[in-house]
Amino acid sequence: MSTATLDLPRISPLARNLAIFLREARYEFIRLTRTRSFSLSVVGFPVVFYLFFGVIMNRGQQIGAISVAKYVLASYAVFGMVGAALFGIGVGLSADLAAGWLDLKRASPMPPLAYVLAKCCSAVFFGILIVSLLALMGITLGNVSLTFVEYARMVALTVAGVIPFVCMGLALALLAPFSAVPGITNMIYLPMSFCGGLWVPLIFLPHFMQTFAVLMPTYHLSQLMLGAFGYASMGSTLSHWYGLLGFTLVMLGVAAIALRRLERNS
Amino acid sequence: MSAVAEVPEADRAPRPCPSTEAVASLNHVTKRFPNGVVALDNLSLTLRRGEVLALLGPNGAGKSTAVKLLMGLSSPTSGSVNIFGADPRNHAARMRTGAMLQVGRAPEMLRVRELIDLFRGYYPTPMAYAEIIQVAGLEGIESRLLGQLSGGQKQRVLFALALAGDPDLIFLDEPTVGLDIKSRRGMWAQIELLATRGKTVLLTTHYLEEADSLAQRIVVIDKGRIVSEGTPAEVKSHGSNRAGEQSSRSIKIIRCATSISTHALEKIPGVTGATVNGEITTILTSQAESTLREILALDLSLHSIDVQSPKLEDAFLALTGDHE
């Protein structure tokens, strides 16, 4: 066998890479589903919170023109998808790094993009799962009226909205040692949810916190989610997209620096 | 030392003769980490097609660094790395290599079958699934989650992943570390099998009997440099030369519990060295019989006596300077 010849079957590289990506995504999803510490907490927390604040405490009140049950549906949907992205990517990638599993994959002919995209897709799957569960609870238990178009907008927003938090998870996993990542992730996730108005509507928070919220990606995403329901939100739709884009770019920059640092040390 | 290590060369399974064609090489490679540690110091290493090469050295000698460089997971500070005539990061080169890393744990929540399916998918012409299961000895545990397996079984799964692509070149970085004797023997048999199939194997280990029984060629490294290179027999004789003897046959090692000082022992004719490790004193001598008579006469309470011919281990200790 000469070193130059390689008998590759006649399948286009694109089709092969697509097949690798699909397999990778399937197993990533299976793995996360079986990892109870992930699946139970990431799906369980938004469900339980929504049950408390959207269903049990629902007295049919309104916040302006918005029914509380529907407002809370938007916030906890965002809370849920952010958790799926941060924990799926941040903790998941950092575990793969620490276990040397990523090294083994990098040394294989696996296209690196297939790995990253598979992780993103799992986060999106879990995001959609959470959003759908909450919508179902809202409709059946919380007297929320949700049209199919509104639900479709929620799902579409989940696909796009997960991206900034995937990038944040990436940056965290590359920056912090594995043992610290779950703790750090919680320390960012929970305050960021509160400050973005996901737990308590922003209008009930002190004025300085309302101003501060502009820096929170959770704020922008929840405003877009409320916008998807046709409710007037704070700020313009475009400003929220810019907010998310800016946050995404900052996180990608941090991730790139962290990756370079890791490579220098390997 | 071990049953496998004692098997004479002729009794081993026949192997295809290694050719002189180089499949992988490190050429004058130096690897310096940002913290100043020099892991490899102008090291050159060539793997020939069809051979099992053992890279032997104590912990921290630079074995894993060498493997990481060959796998393209790390880049050299200076020098070059070559796999199948290409850069190790080359996609075609990666199609033809498989690896088992020292720090490599597979996700616990996937089944054995799923992990193998995942890795087979990366390669255009993978090894048949049933064959992987058979070669790696995974029959009966295919449906188990990785987290439910014993240490030895996990290692065998990682071994299976290294084989998934039916690679021509396989890196095994300390494949038997942490395994019990039985699992280790099982892994040896599997590596032997690879060799009979004509695969090129780079095996790193600090188990000397492992290198002795599996490899056709041994490269001993210490502190990032090659200290000895050759067949197991050659490396053994290099070691005993360092210890001050012409032939490995004439030298013997006496281990015993004694109160005689090393200073006194070294004055006995024939003794070339003595060390104390806990209760046991190790004496290197070229005249075992007379040395034994002398020490038994000197110390009436002497006990736990054991006389051995030098093995690769002793050569290795002499070579890497851990032996005074």
Short mmCIF file of N, CA, C and O in Angstrom, two decimals, chain B residues 169-229:
data_model
loop_
_atom_site.label_atom_id
_atom_site.label_comp_id
_atom_site.label_asym_id
_atom_site.label_seq_id
_atom_site.Cartn_x
_atom_site.Cartn_y
_atom_site.Cartn_z
N LEU B 169 -2.23 2.37 11.18
CA LEU B 169 -1.32 2.80 12.23
C LEU B 169 -2.13 3.05 13.51
O LEU B 169 -3.14 3.75 13.47
N ILE B 170 -1.69 2.45 14.60
CA ILE B 170 -2.45 2.56 15.84
C ILE B 170 -1.55 3.05 16.97
O ILE B 170 -0.47 2.51 17.19
N PHE B 171 -2.00 4.09 17.65
CA PHE B 171 -1.27 4.60 18.81
C PHE B 171 -1.96 4.10 20.07
O PHE B 171 -3.16 4.30 20.24
N LEU B 172 -1.22 3.45 20.92
CA LEU B 172 -1.79 2.98 22.18
C LEU B 172 -0.98 3.60 23.31
O LEU B 172 0.16 3.21 23.56
N ASP B 173 -1.55 4.62 23.93
CA ASP B 173 -0.82 5.33 24.98
C ASP B 173 -1.17 4.72 26.33
O ASP B 173 -2.26 4.91 26.84
N GLU B 174 -0.25 3.97 26.88
CA GLU B 174 -0.44 3.27 28.15
C GLU B 174 -1.78 2.52 28.18
O GLU B 174 -2.63 2.80 29.02
N PRO B 175 -1.95 1.56 27.28
CA PRO B 175 -3.26 0.90 27.17
C PRO B 175 -3.63 0.05 28.37
O PRO B 175 -4.81 -0.22 28.58
N THR B 176 -2.66 -0.37 29.15
CA THR B 176 -3.00 -1.30 30.23
C THR B 176 -2.86 -0.67 31.61
O THR B 176 -2.91 -1.36 32.61
N VAL B 177 -2.70 0.65 31.64
CA VAL B 177 -2.50 1.30 32.93
C VAL B 177 -3.76 1.12 33.79
O VAL B 177 -4.88 1.24 33.30
N GLY B 178 -3.56 0.74 35.03
CA GLY B 178 -4.69 0.57 35.94
C GLY B 178 -5.47 -0.72 35.75
O GLY B 178 -6.49 -0.92 36.39
N LEU B 179 -5.01 -1.61 34.89
CA LEU B 179 -5.73 -2.87 34.70
C LEU B 179 -5.17 -3.95 35.62
O LEU B 179 -3.99 -3.92 35.95
N ASP B 180 -6.02 -4.91 35.99
CA ASP B 180 -5.50 -6.03 36.77
C ASP B 180 -4.74 -6.98 35.82
O ASP B 180 -4.80 -6.84 34.61
N ILE B 181 -4.04 -7.94 36.41
CA ILE B 181 -3.17 -8.82 35.63
C ILE B 181 -3.93 -9.51 34.49
O ILE B 181 -3.48 -9.55 33.35
N LYS B 182 -5.14 -9.98 34.81
CA LYS B 182 -5.89 -10.74 33.83
C LYS B 182 -6.29 -9.86 32.64
O LYS B 182 -6.09 -10.23 31.48
N SER B 183 -6.78 -8.67 32.94
CA SER B 183 -7.18 -7.77 31.86
C SER B 183 -5.98 -7.34 31.05
O SER B 183 -6.06 -7.15 29.84
N ARG B 184 -4.85 -7.17 31.74
CA ARG B 184 -3.65 -6.73 31.04
C ARG B 184 -3.20 -7.80 30.04
O ARG B 184 -2.88 -7.51 28.90
N ARG B 185 -3.24 -9.07 30.50
CA ARG B 185 -2.87 -10.17 29.62
C ARG B 185 -3.81 -10.21 28.42
O ARG B 185 -3.39 -10.47 27.29
N GLY B 186 -5.10 -9.95 28.67
CA GLY B 186 -6.09 -9.96 27.59
C GLY B 186 -5.75 -8.89 26.56
O GLY B 186 -5.78 -9.14 25.35
N MET B 187 -5.39 -7.71 27.06
CA MET B 187 -5.04 -6.60 26.16
C MET B 187 -3.79 -6.94 25.36
O MET B 187 -3.70 -6.64 24.18
N TRP B 188 -2.86 -7.60 26.00
CA TRP B 188 -1.63 -8.01 25.29
C TRP B 188 -1.97 -8.92 24.12
O TRP B 188 -1.44 -8.77 23.03
N ALA B 189 -2.85 -9.88 24.40
CA ALA B 189 -3.24 -10.82 23.36
C ALA B 189 -3.86 -10.06 22.19
O ALA B 189 -3.62 -10.38 21.02
N GLN B 190 -4.64 -9.03 22.51
CA GLN B 190 -5.29 -8.26 21.45
C GLN B 190 -4.26 -7.46 20.64
O GLN B 190 -4.38 -7.33 19.42
N ILE B 191 -3.26 -6.93 21.34
CA ILE B 191 -2.23 -6.16 20.63
C ILE B 191 -1.40 -7.11 19.74
O ILE B 191 -1.07 -6.79 18.60
N GLU B 192 -1.12 -8.30 20.27
CA GLU B 192 -0.43 -9.33 19.48
C GLU B 192 -1.19 -9.60 18.19
O GLU B 192 -0.60 -9.75 17.12
N LEU B 193 -2.51 -9.68 18.32
CA LEU B 193 -3.38 -9.98 17.19
C LEU B 193 -3.26 -8.89 16.12
O LEU B 193 -3.20 -9.17 14.92
N LEU B 194 -3.19 -7.64 16.57
CA LEU B 194 -3.03 -6.53 15.63
C LEU B 194 -1.74 -6.68 14.86
O LEU B 194 -1.68 -6.48 13.65
N ALA B 195 -0.69 -7.06 15.59
CA ALA B 195 0.63 -7.21 14.98
C ALA B 195 0.59 -8.30 13.91
O ALA B 195 1.15 -8.13 12.83
N THR B 196 -0.12 -9.39 14.19
CA THR B 196 -0.18 -10.47 13.20
C THR B 196 -0.99 -10.04 11.97
O THR B 196 -0.84 -10.62 10.91
N ARG B 197 -1.83 -9.03 12.14
CA ARG B 197 -2.58 -8.53 10.98
C ARG B 197 -1.79 -7.50 10.18
O ARG B 197 -2.33 -6.88 9.27
N GLY B 198 -0.56 -7.28 10.59
CA GLY B 198 0.28 -6.38 9.81
C GLY B 198 0.10 -4.91 10.13
O GLY B 198 0.52 -4.04 9.37
N LYS B 199 -0.56 -4.61 11.26
CA LYS B 199 -0.74 -3.20 11.63
C LYS B 199 0.56 -2.66 12.23
O LYS B 199 1.33 -3.41 12.83
N THR B 200 0.74 -1.37 12.09
CA THR B 200 1.87 -0.72 12.75
C THR B 200 1.35 -0.19 14.08
O THR B 200 0.32 0.47 14.12
N VAL B 201 2.05 -0.52 15.14
CA VAL B 201 1.57 -0.12 16.47
C VAL B 201 2.65 0.63 17.23
O VAL B 201 3.80 0.19 17.30
N LEU B 202 2.28 1.80 17.75
CA LEU B 202 3.17 2.49 18.68
C LEU B 202 2.55 2.35 20.06
O LEU B 202 1.42 2.77 20.30
N LEU B 203 3.30 1.73 20.93
CA LEU B 203 2.79 1.42 22.26
C LEU B 203 3.64 2.19 23.27
O LEU B 203 4.85 2.07 23.25
N THR B 204 3.01 2.99 24.10
CA THR B 204 3.81 3.60 25.16
C THR B 204 3.46 2.89 26.45
O THR B 204 2.33 2.46 26.65
N THR B 205 4.45 2.73 27.28
CA THR B 205 4.20 1.99 28.51
C THR B 205 5.29 2.29 29.53
O THR B 205 6.38 2.70 29.16
N HIS B 206 4.96 2.13 30.79
CA HIS B 206 6.05 2.06 31.75
C HIS B 206 6.10 0.68 32.39
O HIS B 206 6.83 0.44 33.32
N TYR B 207 5.27 -0.24 31.84
CA TYR B 207 5.38 -1.64 32.25
C TYR B 207 6.41 -2.29 31.34
O TYR B 207 6.19 -2.45 30.15
N LEU B 208 7.52 -2.67 31.91
CA LEU B 208 8.63 -3.16 31.10
C LEU B 208 8.34 -4.51 30.49
O LEU B 208 8.67 -4.78 29.35
N GLU B 209 7.65 -5.36 31.25
CA GLU B 209 7.34 -6.69 30.73
C GLU B 209 6.44 -6.55 29.50
O GLU B 209 6.48 -7.37 28.59
N GLU B 210 5.66 -5.49 29.48
CA GLU B 210 4.76 -5.26 28.36
C GLU B 210 5.57 -4.98 27.09
O GLU B 210 5.33 -5.58 26.04
N ALA B 211 6.53 -4.08 27.23
CA ALA B 211 7.38 -3.75 26.08
C ALA B 211 8.15 -4.99 25.66
O ALA B 211 8.28 -5.30 24.47
N ASP B 212 8.65 -5.73 26.64
CA ASP B 212 9.47 -6.90 26.38
C ASP B 212 8.69 -7.95 25.60
O ASP B 212 9.20 -8.55 24.66
N SER B 213 7.44 -8.17 25.98
CA SER B 213 6.72 -9.27 25.37
C SER B 213 6.03 -8.87 24.07
O SER B 213 5.73 -9.72 23.25
N LEU B 214 5.76 -7.60 23.87
CA LEU B 214 4.98 -7.21 22.69
C LEU B 214 5.79 -6.61 21.56
O LEU B 214 5.44 -6.76 20.40
N ALA B 215 6.84 -5.88 21.91
CA ALA B 215 7.48 -5.06 20.89
C ALA B 215 8.64 -5.75 20.20
O ALA B 215 9.35 -6.54 20.80
N GLN B 216 8.80 -5.44 18.92
CA GLN B 216 10.01 -5.89 18.22
C GLN B 216 11.13 -4.91 18.47
O GLN B 216 12.29 -5.23 18.37
N ARG B 217 10.73 -3.66 18.74
CA ARG B 217 11.75 -2.64 18.92
C ARG B 217 11.31 -1.77 20.10
O ARG B 217 10.12 -1.49 20.26
N ILE B 218 12.28 -1.39 20.91
CA ILE B 218 11.99 -0.57 22.08
C ILE B 218 12.80 0.70 22.00
O ILE B 218 13.99 0.67 21.66
N VAL B 219 12.16 1.82 22.27
CA VAL B 219 12.88 3.07 22.39
C VAL B 219 12.68 3.53 23.83
O VAL B 219 11.55 3.71 24.27
N VAL B 220 13.78 3.63 24.55
CA VAL B 220 13.68 4.06 25.94
C VAL B 220 13.91 5.57 25.97
O VAL B 220 14.92 6.05 25.47
N ILE B 221 12.95 6.32 26.52
CA ILE B 221 13.18 7.76 26.63
C ILE B 221 13.11 8.19 28.09
O ILE B 221 12.44 7.57 28.92
N ASP B 222 13.84 9.23 28.35
CA ASP B 222 13.85 9.80 29.69
C ASP B 222 14.12 11.29 29.56
O ASP B 222 14.99 11.69 28.80
N LYS B 223 13.37 12.08 30.26
CA LYS B 223 13.49 13.54 30.21
C LYS B 223 13.51 14.05 28.78
O LYS B 223 14.28 14.95 28.42
N GLY B 224 12.67 13.45 27.93
CA GLY B 224 12.52 13.95 26.57
C GLY B 224 13.60 13.54 25.59
O GLY B 224 13.61 14.01 24.45
N ARG B 225 14.53 12.70 26.01
CA ARG B 225 15.60 12.25 25.11
C ARG B 225 15.61 10.73 25.03
O ARG B 225 15.24 10.05 25.97
N ILE B 226 16.12 10.24 23.90
CA ILE B 226 16.26 8.79 23.76
C ILE B 226 17.51 8.35 24.51
O ILE B 226 18.59 8.91 24.31
N VAL B 227 17.37 7.37 25.40
CA VAL B 227 18.55 6.88 26.11
C VAL B 227 19.00 5.52 25.57
O VAL B 227 20.14 5.13 25.75
N SER B 228 18.09 4.80 24.93
CA SER B 228 18.47 3.53 24.34
C SER B 228 17.44 3.14 23.30
O SER B 228 16.29 3.55 23.37
N GLU B 229 17.88 2.33 22.33
CA GLU B 229 16.99 1.98 21.24
C GLU B 229 17.44 0.65 20.69
O GLU B 229 18.64 0.40 20.57
#
